[in-house]
Short mmCIF file of C-alpha atoms and ligand atoms in Angstrom, two decimals:
data_model
loop_
_atom_site.label_atom_id
_atom_site.label_comp_id
_atom_site.label_asym_id
_atom_site.label_seq_id
_atom_site.Cartn_x
_atom_site.Cartn_y
_atom_site.Cartn_z
CA UNK A 2 -0.21 0.14 0.15
CA UNK A 3 2.86 2.57 0.64
CA UNK A 4 4.45 1.86 -2.52
CA UNK A 5 0.79 2.83 -4.61
CA UNK A 6 0.12 5.80 -1.87
CA UNK A 7 3.77 7.20 -2.50
CA UNK A 8 3.24 7.23 -6.59
CA UNK A 9 0.04 8.89 -6.18
CA UNK A 10 1.69 11.80 -3.91
CA UNK A 11 4.44 12.10 -6.25
CA UNK A 12 2.11 11.88 -9.39
CA UNK A 13 -0.30 14.55 -7.86
CA UNK A 14 2.83 16.90 -7.07
CA UNK A 15 3.83 16.55 -10.59
CA UNK A 16 0.48 17.02 -12.62
CA UNK A 17 -0.77 19.91 -9.99
CA UNK A 18 -4.15 20.00 -7.75
CA UNK A 19 -6.87 20.20 -10.94
CA UNK A 20 -5.69 17.76 -12.95
CA UNK A 21 -7.95 14.48 -12.65
CA UNK A 22 -5.97 11.24 -11.30
CA UNK A 23 -7.76 7.57 -11.97
CA UNK A 24 -6.17 4.36 -10.52
CA UNK A 25 -7.09 1.34 -11.94
CA UNK A 26 -7.45 -1.50 -9.10
CA UNK A 27 -7.22 -5.04 -8.97
CA UNK A 28 -10.74 -5.78 -7.01
CA UNK A 29 -9.46 -9.24 -6.26
CA UNK A 30 -5.79 -11.20 -6.40
CA UNK A 31 -8.04 -14.71 -6.04
CA UNK A 32 -4.40 -15.74 -5.13
CA UNK A 33 -3.78 -17.19 -1.95
CA UNK A 34 -1.92 -14.77 0.19
CA UNK A 35 -2.77 -11.87 -2.35
CA UNK A 36 -4.88 -8.90 -1.56
CA UNK A 37 -8.81 -9.64 -0.95
CA UNK A 38 -11.47 -7.54 -1.80
CA UNK A 39 -11.31 -6.01 1.84
CA UNK A 40 -7.38 -5.52 1.47
CA UNK A 41 -8.42 -3.28 -1.59
CA UNK A 42 -11.20 -1.38 0.06
CA UNK A 43 -8.80 -0.52 2.73
CA UNK A 44 -6.01 0.52 -0.05
CA UNK A 45 -9.13 2.69 -2.04
CA UNK A 46 -10.14 4.82 0.78
CA UNK A 47 -6.31 5.51 1.47
CA UNK A 48 -5.91 6.61 -2.34
CA UNK A 49 -8.58 8.51 -2.53
CA UNK A 50 -7.56 10.63 0.92
CA UNK A 51 -4.60 10.68 -1.10
CA UNK A 52 -6.63 12.95 -3.89
CA UNK A 53 -7.49 10.32 -6.52
CA UNK A 54 -10.05 10.99 -8.19
CA UNK A 55 -11.70 7.89 -10.04
CA UNK A 56 -11.25 4.20 -9.60
CA UNK A 57 -11.64 1.57 -12.48
CA UNK A 58 -11.75 -1.70 -10.67
CA UNK A 59 -11.09 -4.87 -12.84
CA UNK A 60 -10.82 -8.15 -11.56
CA UNK A 61 -8.24 -10.50 -10.62
CA UNK A 62 -4.46 -10.73 -11.65
CA UNK A 63 -3.00 -12.62 -14.28
CA UNK A 64 -1.47 -14.99 -12.58
CA UNK A 65 -4.19 -16.41 -10.82
CA UNK A 66 -6.30 -19.75 -12.33
CA UNK A 67 -9.45 -18.50 -12.05
CA UNK A 68 -10.30 -16.85 -15.54
CA UNK A 69 -10.81 -12.90 -15.96
CA UNK A 70 -11.25 -12.12 -19.53
CA UNK A 71 -12.41 -15.03 -21.71
CA UNK A 72 -15.85 -16.44 -22.49
CA UNK A 73 -15.89 -18.71 -19.37
CA UNK A 74 -16.33 -15.65 -17.50
CA UNK A 75 -20.13 -14.41 -17.27
CA UNK A 76 -21.14 -11.07 -18.31
CA UNK A 77 -20.22 -8.40 -16.03
CA UNK A 78 -18.78 -11.02 -13.43
CA UNK A 79 -16.33 -8.80 -11.70
CA UNK A 80 -18.53 -5.99 -11.39
CA UNK A 81 -19.35 -6.76 -7.56
CA UNK A 82 -15.94 -5.86 -7.05
CA UNK A 83 -16.64 -2.10 -8.29
CA UNK A 84 -19.50 -2.24 -5.98
CA UNK A 85 -17.06 -2.99 -3.09
CA UNK A 86 -14.95 -0.35 -3.93
CA UNK A 87 -17.91 1.89 -4.48
CA UNK A 88 -19.69 1.49 -1.17
CA UNK A 89 -16.14 2.73 0.75
CA UNK A 90 -15.58 5.93 -1.65
CA UNK A 91 -17.23 8.83 -2.90
CA UNK A 92 -15.31 9.28 -6.15
CA UNK A 93 -16.80 7.59 -9.15
CA UNK A 94 -16.00 4.26 -9.72
CA UNK A 95 -15.74 2.45 -13.11
CA UNK A 96 -16.59 -1.43 -13.31
CA UNK A 97 -14.90 -3.63 -16.14
CA UNK A 98 -14.29 -6.93 -17.61
CA UNK A 99 -16.68 -8.88 -19.90
CA UNK A 100 -19.26 -5.76 -20.55
CA UNK A 101 -19.75 -6.08 -23.87
CA UNK A 102 -23.14 -4.87 -25.07
CA UNK A 103 -24.92 -1.61 -23.84
CA UNK A 104 -27.81 -3.88 -22.38
CA UNK A 105 -25.04 -5.47 -20.03
CA UNK A 106 -23.46 -1.97 -19.36
CA UNK A 107 -26.98 -0.53 -18.02
CA UNK A 108 -27.63 -3.40 -15.97
CA UNK A 109 -24.34 -2.83 -14.10
CA UNK A 110 -25.48 1.01 -13.86
CA UNK A 111 -28.84 0.41 -12.65
CA UNK A 112 -27.80 -2.17 -10.22
CA UNK A 113 -25.47 0.62 -8.37
CA UNK A 114 -22.45 -1.43 -8.62
CA UNK A 115 -20.24 1.36 -10.40
CA UNK A 116 -21.10 5.02 -11.81
CA UNK A 117 -19.74 4.11 -14.98
CA UNK A 118 -18.14 1.11 -17.17
CA UNK A 119 -15.45 0.78 -18.84
CA UNK A 120 -15.56 -1.31 -22.10
CA UNK A 121 -11.83 -2.57 -23.93
CA UNK A 122 -12.26 -5.42 -26.31
CA UNK A 123 -15.50 -3.96 -27.39
CA UNK A 124 -14.01 -1.14 -28.98
CA UNK A 125 -11.68 -3.50 -30.76
CA UNK A 126 -14.80 -5.52 -31.95
CA UNK A 127 -16.57 -2.54 -32.79
CA UNK A 128 -15.01 1.49 -32.76
CA UNK A 129 -18.52 3.01 -32.70
CA UNK A 130 -20.10 1.12 -29.22
CA UNK A 131 -20.15 4.34 -27.16
CA UNK A 132 -21.61 6.04 -30.31
CA UNK A 133 -24.26 3.24 -31.62
CA UNK A 134 -25.25 2.57 -27.56
CA UNK A 135 -25.64 6.22 -27.22
CA UNK A 136 -28.04 6.71 -30.51
CA UNK A 137 -29.36 2.89 -30.04
CA UNK A 138 -28.28 2.27 -33.41
CA UNK A 139 -27.49 -0.95 -34.87
CA UNK A 140 -25.85 -3.57 -36.02
CA UNK A 141 -22.96 -3.56 -32.83
CA UNK A 142 -20.45 -5.95 -33.64
CA UNK A 143 -19.53 -7.62 -30.18
CA UNK A 144 -16.37 -8.96 -28.82
CA UNK A 145 -16.79 -12.54 -28.52
CA UNK A 146 -14.15 -12.79 -26.41
CA UNK A 147 -12.29 -15.10 -28.11
CA UNK A 148 -8.59 -13.82 -26.53
CA UNK A 149 -6.99 -13.42 -29.88
CA UNK A 150 -6.33 -9.92 -29.28
CA UNK A 151 -4.74 -10.39 -26.10
CA UNK A 152 -2.69 -13.57 -27.29
CA UNK A 153 -1.13 -11.02 -29.80
CA UNK A 154 0.22 -8.61 -26.98
CA UNK A 155 1.86 -11.41 -25.19
CA UNK A 156 3.65 -12.52 -28.32
CA UNK A 157 4.40 -8.68 -29.20
CA UNK A 158 2.50 -8.58 -31.79
CA UNK A 159 0.27 -5.70 -33.23
CA UNK A 160 -3.51 -6.27 -31.50
CA UNK A 161 -5.80 -7.44 -34.49
CA UNK A 162 -9.64 -8.73 -33.83
CA UNK A 163 -11.51 -11.86 -35.25
CA UNK A 164 -14.50 -10.28 -35.75
CA UNK A 165 -13.39 -6.73 -37.17
CA UNK A 166 -10.79 -6.79 -40.04
CA UNK A 167 -10.15 -3.11 -39.42
CA UNK A 168 -8.96 -3.33 -36.14
CA UNK A 169 -5.46 -1.71 -36.04
CA UNK A 170 -6.53 0.27 -38.83
CA UNK A 171 -9.59 2.55 -37.54
CA UNK A 172 -8.60 5.43 -39.85
CA UNK A 173 -8.64 3.40 -43.13
CA UNK A 174 -11.87 4.27 -45.47
CA UNK A 175 -12.97 1.36 -47.74
CA UNK A 176 -13.45 3.32 -50.91
CA UNK A 177 -16.69 3.49 -53.00
CA UNK A 178 -16.21 0.74 -56.26
CA UNK A 179 -15.14 3.00 -59.21
CA UNK A 180 -16.99 -0.15 -61.28
CA UNK A 181 -20.03 -1.79 -60.06
CA UNK A 182 -19.59 -5.65 -60.19
CA UNK A 183 -22.09 -8.27 -59.77
CA UNK A 184 -20.63 -10.58 -57.40
CA UNK A 185 -21.76 -14.24 -56.26
CA UNK A 186 -20.28 -15.14 -52.35
CA UNK A 187 -20.64 -18.93 -51.99
CA UNK A 188 -21.04 -19.61 -48.15
CA UNK A 189 -22.38 -17.79 -45.54
CA UNK A 190 -19.88 -18.26 -42.88
CA UNK A 191 -17.91 -15.38 -41.15
CA UNK A 192 -15.64 -14.66 -44.11
CA UNK A 193 -18.56 -14.79 -46.50
CA UNK A 194 -20.47 -13.13 -44.93
CA UNK A 195 -17.75 -10.12 -44.31
CA UNK A 196 -16.87 -10.26 -47.59
CA UNK A 197 -20.31 -9.97 -48.95
CA UNK A 198 -21.19 -6.75 -46.59
CA UNK A 199 -17.94 -4.85 -47.49
CA UNK A 200 -18.54 -5.69 -51.17
CA UNK A 201 -22.41 -4.28 -50.80
CA UNK A 202 -21.20 -1.15 -48.99
CA UNK A 203 -18.50 -0.46 -51.68
CA UNK A 204 -21.76 -0.53 -54.51
CA UNK A 205 -21.20 -3.54 -55.83
CA UNK A 206 -24.35 -5.96 -56.29
CA UNK A 207 -23.95 -8.53 -53.92
CA UNK A 208 -25.81 -11.87 -53.77
CA UNK A 209 -25.12 -14.82 -51.22
CA UNK A 210 -25.71 -18.70 -51.64
CA UNK A 211 -25.56 -20.60 -48.84
CA UNK A 212 -26.44 -24.58 -49.17
CA UNK A 213 -27.61 -24.61 -45.27
CA UNK A 214 -31.06 -22.98 -44.57
CA UNK A 215 -29.43 -20.72 -42.23
CA UNK A 216 -26.39 -18.53 -42.00
CA UNK A 217 -23.73 -19.40 -39.74
CA UNK A 218 -22.13 -22.80 -41.36
CA UNK A 219 -19.53 -23.71 -39.19
CA UNK A 220 -19.63 -20.61 -36.98
CA UNK A 221 -22.66 -22.55 -35.22
CA UNK A 222 -20.21 -25.71 -34.26
CA UNK A 223 -18.00 -22.87 -32.90
CA UNK A 224 -20.28 -21.46 -30.61
CA UNK A 225 -21.12 -24.65 -29.25
CA UNK A 226 -18.36 -25.75 -26.60
CA UNK A 227 -18.41 -24.10 -22.89
CA UNK A 228 -17.58 -20.72 -23.22
CA UNK A 229 -18.31 -19.81 -26.57
CA UNK A 230 -22.00 -18.67 -26.47
CA UNK A 231 -21.02 -15.01 -27.48
CA UNK A 232 -19.95 -16.55 -30.74
CA UNK A 233 -23.76 -16.79 -32.03
CA UNK A 234 -24.59 -12.71 -31.82
CA UNK A 235 -22.16 -12.26 -34.63
CA UNK A 236 -24.56 -14.11 -36.95
CA UNK A 237 -27.65 -11.54 -36.06
CA UNK A 238 -24.76 -8.72 -36.71
CA UNK A 239 -23.86 -10.01 -40.16
CA UNK A 240 -27.96 -10.47 -40.73
CA UNK A 241 -28.75 -6.93 -39.89
CA UNK A 242 -25.29 -5.49 -41.97
CA UNK A 243 -26.65 -7.48 -44.84
CA UNK A 244 -30.15 -6.16 -44.64
CA UNK A 245 -28.99 -2.50 -44.80
CA UNK A 246 -26.08 -2.80 -47.11
CA UNK A 247 -28.82 -4.57 -49.73
CA UNK A 248 -26.84 -7.80 -49.90
CA UNK A 249 -29.46 -10.45 -51.53
CA UNK A 250 -29.01 -14.09 -49.67
CA UNK A 251 -30.55 -17.26 -50.87
CA UNK A 252 -30.12 -20.09 -48.52
CA UNK A 253 -30.76 -23.62 -49.12
CA UNK A 254 -28.66 -23.11 -52.46
CA UNK A 255 -25.69 -25.71 -53.47
CA UNK A 256 -23.42 -23.80 -55.57
CA UNK A 257 -23.26 -26.52 -58.48
CA UNK A 258 -20.69 -25.53 -61.47
CA UNK A 259 -23.13 -24.98 -64.12
CA UNK A 260 -25.25 -22.82 -61.64
CA UNK A 261 -22.33 -20.69 -60.83
CA UNK A 262 -21.21 -20.27 -64.13
CA UNK A 263 -24.96 -19.68 -65.40
CA UNK A 264 -24.98 -16.76 -62.45
CA UNK A 265 -23.33 -14.55 -65.10
CA UNK A 266 -21.32 -12.90 -61.95
CA UNK A 267 -18.42 -10.59 -62.18
CA UNK A 268 -16.74 -11.86 -59.45
CA UNK A 269 -16.98 -15.09 -57.43
CA UNK A 270 -16.11 -15.43 -54.20
CA UNK A 271 -15.77 -18.93 -52.53
CA UNK A 272 -16.03 -18.98 -49.08
CA UNK A 273 -17.39 -22.41 -48.06
CA UNK A 274 -15.17 -23.20 -45.12
CA UNK A 275 -12.47 -26.02 -44.40
CA UNK A 276 -13.27 -29.54 -44.48
CA UNK A 277 -11.89 -32.10 -41.43
CA UNK A 278 -9.14 -34.31 -42.36
CA UNK A 279 -11.36 -37.62 -42.95
CA UNK A 280 -8.19 -40.12 -42.88
CA UNK A 281 -8.14 -41.83 -39.39
CA UNK A 282 -4.31 -42.26 -38.19
CA UNK A 283 -4.71 -45.63 -36.86
CA UNK A 284 -6.80 -49.37 -37.41
CA UNK A 285 -10.15 -48.49 -35.89
CA UNK A 286 -12.37 -51.51 -36.86
CA UNK A 287 -13.65 -52.05 -33.34
CA UNK A 288 -14.13 -48.60 -32.21
CA UNK A 289 -16.68 -45.54 -33.61
CA UNK A 290 -14.78 -43.11 -35.01
CA UNK A 291 -16.84 -39.24 -34.92
CA UNK A 292 -15.46 -36.37 -36.37
CA UNK A 293 -15.36 -33.46 -34.17
CA UNK A 294 -17.75 -31.81 -36.09
CA UNK A 295 -20.52 -34.36 -35.65
CA UNK A 296 -20.07 -34.50 -32.17
CA UNK A 297 -20.51 -30.43 -31.90
CA UNK A 298 -23.17 -30.74 -33.99
CA UNK A 299 -25.25 -33.02 -31.72
CA UNK A 300 -24.55 -36.44 -33.07
CA UNK A 301 -24.81 -38.98 -29.99
CA UNK A 302 -21.89 -40.08 -28.33
CA UNK A 303 -21.83 -43.68 -27.10
CA UNK A 304 -19.68 -45.57 -24.45
CA UNK A 305 -18.06 -43.72 -21.82
CA UNK A 306 -14.50 -44.07 -22.63
CA UNK A 307 -13.58 -41.48 -24.95
CA UNK A 308 -10.57 -41.06 -27.22
CA UNK A 309 -10.05 -37.58 -28.52
CA UNK A 310 -7.47 -37.59 -31.53
CA UNK A 311 -5.57 -34.03 -31.43
CA UNK A 312 -5.19 -31.15 -29.07
CA UNK A 313 -5.59 -28.26 -30.91
CA UNK A 314 -8.40 -25.95 -30.24
CA UNK A 315 -11.12 -27.86 -31.86
CA UNK A 316 -10.04 -31.25 -30.13
CA UNK A 317 -9.54 -29.54 -26.51
CA UNK A 318 -13.08 -27.80 -27.17
CA UNK A 319 -14.60 -30.88 -28.15
CA UNK A 320 -13.56 -32.61 -25.31
CA UNK A 321 -14.30 -29.52 -22.87
CA UNK A 322 -17.71 -30.05 -24.69
CA UNK A 323 -17.98 -34.13 -24.15
CA UNK A 324 -16.98 -33.57 -20.47
CA UNK A 325 -19.92 -31.28 -19.60
CA UNK A 326 -22.27 -34.00 -20.83
CA UNK A 327 -24.10 -35.36 -17.96
CA UNK A 328 -22.37 -32.81 -15.06
CA UNK A 329 -24.78 -30.77 -13.36
CA UNK A 330 -25.98 -27.44 -15.27
CA UNK A 331 -25.49 -24.16 -13.72
CA UNK A 332 -29.25 -23.75 -13.44
CA UNK A 333 -29.59 -26.52 -11.60
CA UNK A 334 -26.46 -25.80 -9.22
CA UNK A 335 -27.47 -22.31 -8.42
CA UNK A 336 -31.38 -23.75 -7.58
CA UNK A 337 -29.72 -26.26 -5.45
CA UNK A 338 -27.15 -23.75 -3.63
CA UNK A 339 -30.59 -20.96 -2.99
CA UNK A 340 -32.32 -24.06 -1.24
CA UNK A 341 -29.32 -25.74 0.29
CA UNK A 342 -30.44 -28.83 -1.90
CA UNK A 343 -26.93 -30.28 -0.98
CA UNK A 344 -23.60 -29.00 0.51
CA UNK A 345 -21.85 -26.96 -1.71
CA UNK A 346 -18.72 -29.51 -2.20
CA UNK A 347 -21.25 -32.16 -3.44
CA UNK A 348 -22.82 -29.15 -5.84
CA UNK A 349 -19.13 -28.77 -6.91
CA UNK A 350 -18.30 -32.64 -7.34
CA UNK A 351 -21.64 -32.73 -9.53
CA UNK A 352 -20.86 -29.84 -11.41
CA UNK A 353 -16.98 -31.39 -12.27
CA UNK A 354 -18.67 -35.46 -13.04
CA UNK A 355 -19.57 -35.57 -16.68
CA UNK A 356 -20.45 -39.11 -18.51
CA UNK A 357 -17.42 -39.74 -19.85
CA UNK A 358 -13.74 -40.36 -19.28
CA UNK A 359 -11.90 -38.24 -21.99
CA UNK A 360 -8.29 -38.36 -23.01
CA UNK A 361 -6.65 -36.33 -25.35
CA UNK A 362 -3.59 -37.71 -27.14
CA UNK A 363 -1.84 -34.78 -29.16
C1 FMN B 415 -5.13 -5.43 -26.50
C2 FMN B 415 -5.30 -4.95 -24.91
C3 FMN B 415 -4.48 -4.61 -24.16
C4 FMN B 415 -4.62 -4.14 -22.68
N1 FMN B 415 -3.98 -3.53 -21.71
C5 FMN B 415 -4.03 -3.40 -20.76
C6 FMN B 415 -2.78 -2.74 -19.69
O1 FMN B 415 -1.63 -2.21 -19.97
N2 FMN B 415 -3.48 -2.53 -18.11
C7 FMN B 415 -4.64 -2.90 -17.87
O2 FMN B 415 -4.51 -2.58 -16.74
N3 FMN B 415 -5.53 -4.04 -19.01
C8 FMN B 415 -5.36 -3.64 -19.50
N4 FMN B 415 -6.17 -4.62 -20.45
C9 FMN B 415 -6.98 -4.82 -20.20
C10 FMN B 415 -8.57 -4.16 -20.01
O3 FMN B 415 -8.08 -2.98 -19.58
C11 FMN B 415 -9.60 -4.46 -19.50
O4 FMN B 415 -9.55 -4.59 -18.05
C12 FMN B 415 -9.96 -6.22 -20.36
O5 FMN B 415 -9.91 -6.08 -21.64
C13 FMN B 415 -11.60 -6.20 -19.61
O6 FMN B 415 -12.66 -5.60 -20.06
P1 FMN B 415 -13.33 -5.86 -21.64
O7 FMN B 415 -14.08 -7.13 -21.17
O8 FMN B 415 -14.38 -4.56 -22.19
O9 FMN B 415 -12.28 -6.16 -22.57
C14 FMN B 415 -5.93 -4.48 -22.02
C15 FMN B 415 -6.66 -5.40 -22.88
C16 FMN B 415 -6.39 -5.57 -24.27
C17 FMN B 415 -7.87 -6.20 -25.17
S1 SF4 B 416 -9.98 -10.45 -31.05
FE1 SF4 B 416 -12.00 -11.39 -29.83
S2 SF4 B 416 -11.23 -11.14 -27.46
FE2 SF4 B 416 -10.11 -9.70 -28.56
S3 SF4 B 416 -11.98 -7.85 -29.10
FE3 SF4 B 416 -11.64 -9.11 -31.23
S4 SF4 B 416 -13.72 -10.73 -30.49
FE4 SF4 B 416 -12.91 -10.04 -28.37
#
């Protein structure tokens, strides 16, 4: 605490009495021997006495094993820590972490947990977030909590965003097309949809063919594993953006070579997605082999002993998805906790015990 107070005293001396100073606080370290929210309350009160004008309260420290930012973290999960600080100080307090939409921001403010909210990755995903929130404008492209931007930082690479191709180049203006063309996009996954919208916004006449009866393609599978539910709203974003940009969308339309040629488009963009490797790298007459994509699409997985071949993100996420099958779900756990139906230890055990024994080989 002494170090922080000495830093603030010196900063105040340097900037003078009228300059606002804000301090970012980890609301709780979530590390054995680290600061608890009770400790941070004491620190915040001392900082306020030392002339700090605002606190921005985040969650725990990087070293904690408890996720702080990824999709496992429920919306605004750490705003309770802002509330703990707000109850102790008179200066404004800002809540942070996983406040991805204006609706969530509003809930935090209405609940009185903070005076303001801070949005970090939301601005990488859509720099117009505050303006759209203020005016209620749509479509808003929300952060999907995929962590790509932070991976980049930790690799000392420039920040990029999985859902915003212009991230890092916000001043880039996409010019109107000099020659308007007729363009066919094959495949309505995120790549095809982004291409279609951008081309239509440039003034081209764009049609999208999708062989399924809904847009999204493999994106819908990507949204199935635990902690990835925030992937799905991106599809609503594209639906709204396509409508605004005047993209023609034809569902249930596979692209045969004949029909594609007969379409007479000036350009065809193939965005039909990847295919899983179908070869099984070992003899497997006696076991049933399923592709990860089939599992995520809901194919029944018989038996109890599962081997996942491949420890990349698809393998690990499919394993996590399977690990949750048969375990207590979040709603039931909440119900049991509130009604003290079982001791917390037993509820935790039920939450962590699924139907399958899973091994990943890589
Ligand atoms: C690219 C990037 C860089 C960040 N750098 C810092 C930093 O230097 N100091 C800090 O306290 N938080 C940093 N953060 C964390 C954010 O301030 C914020 O607390 C966090 O991303 C959670 O908010 P969000 O869910 O709105 O993104 C960074 C976040 C991102 C995405
Ligand atoms: S890269 Fe992923 S986590 Fe980062 S801002 Fe974009 S969507 Fe959010």
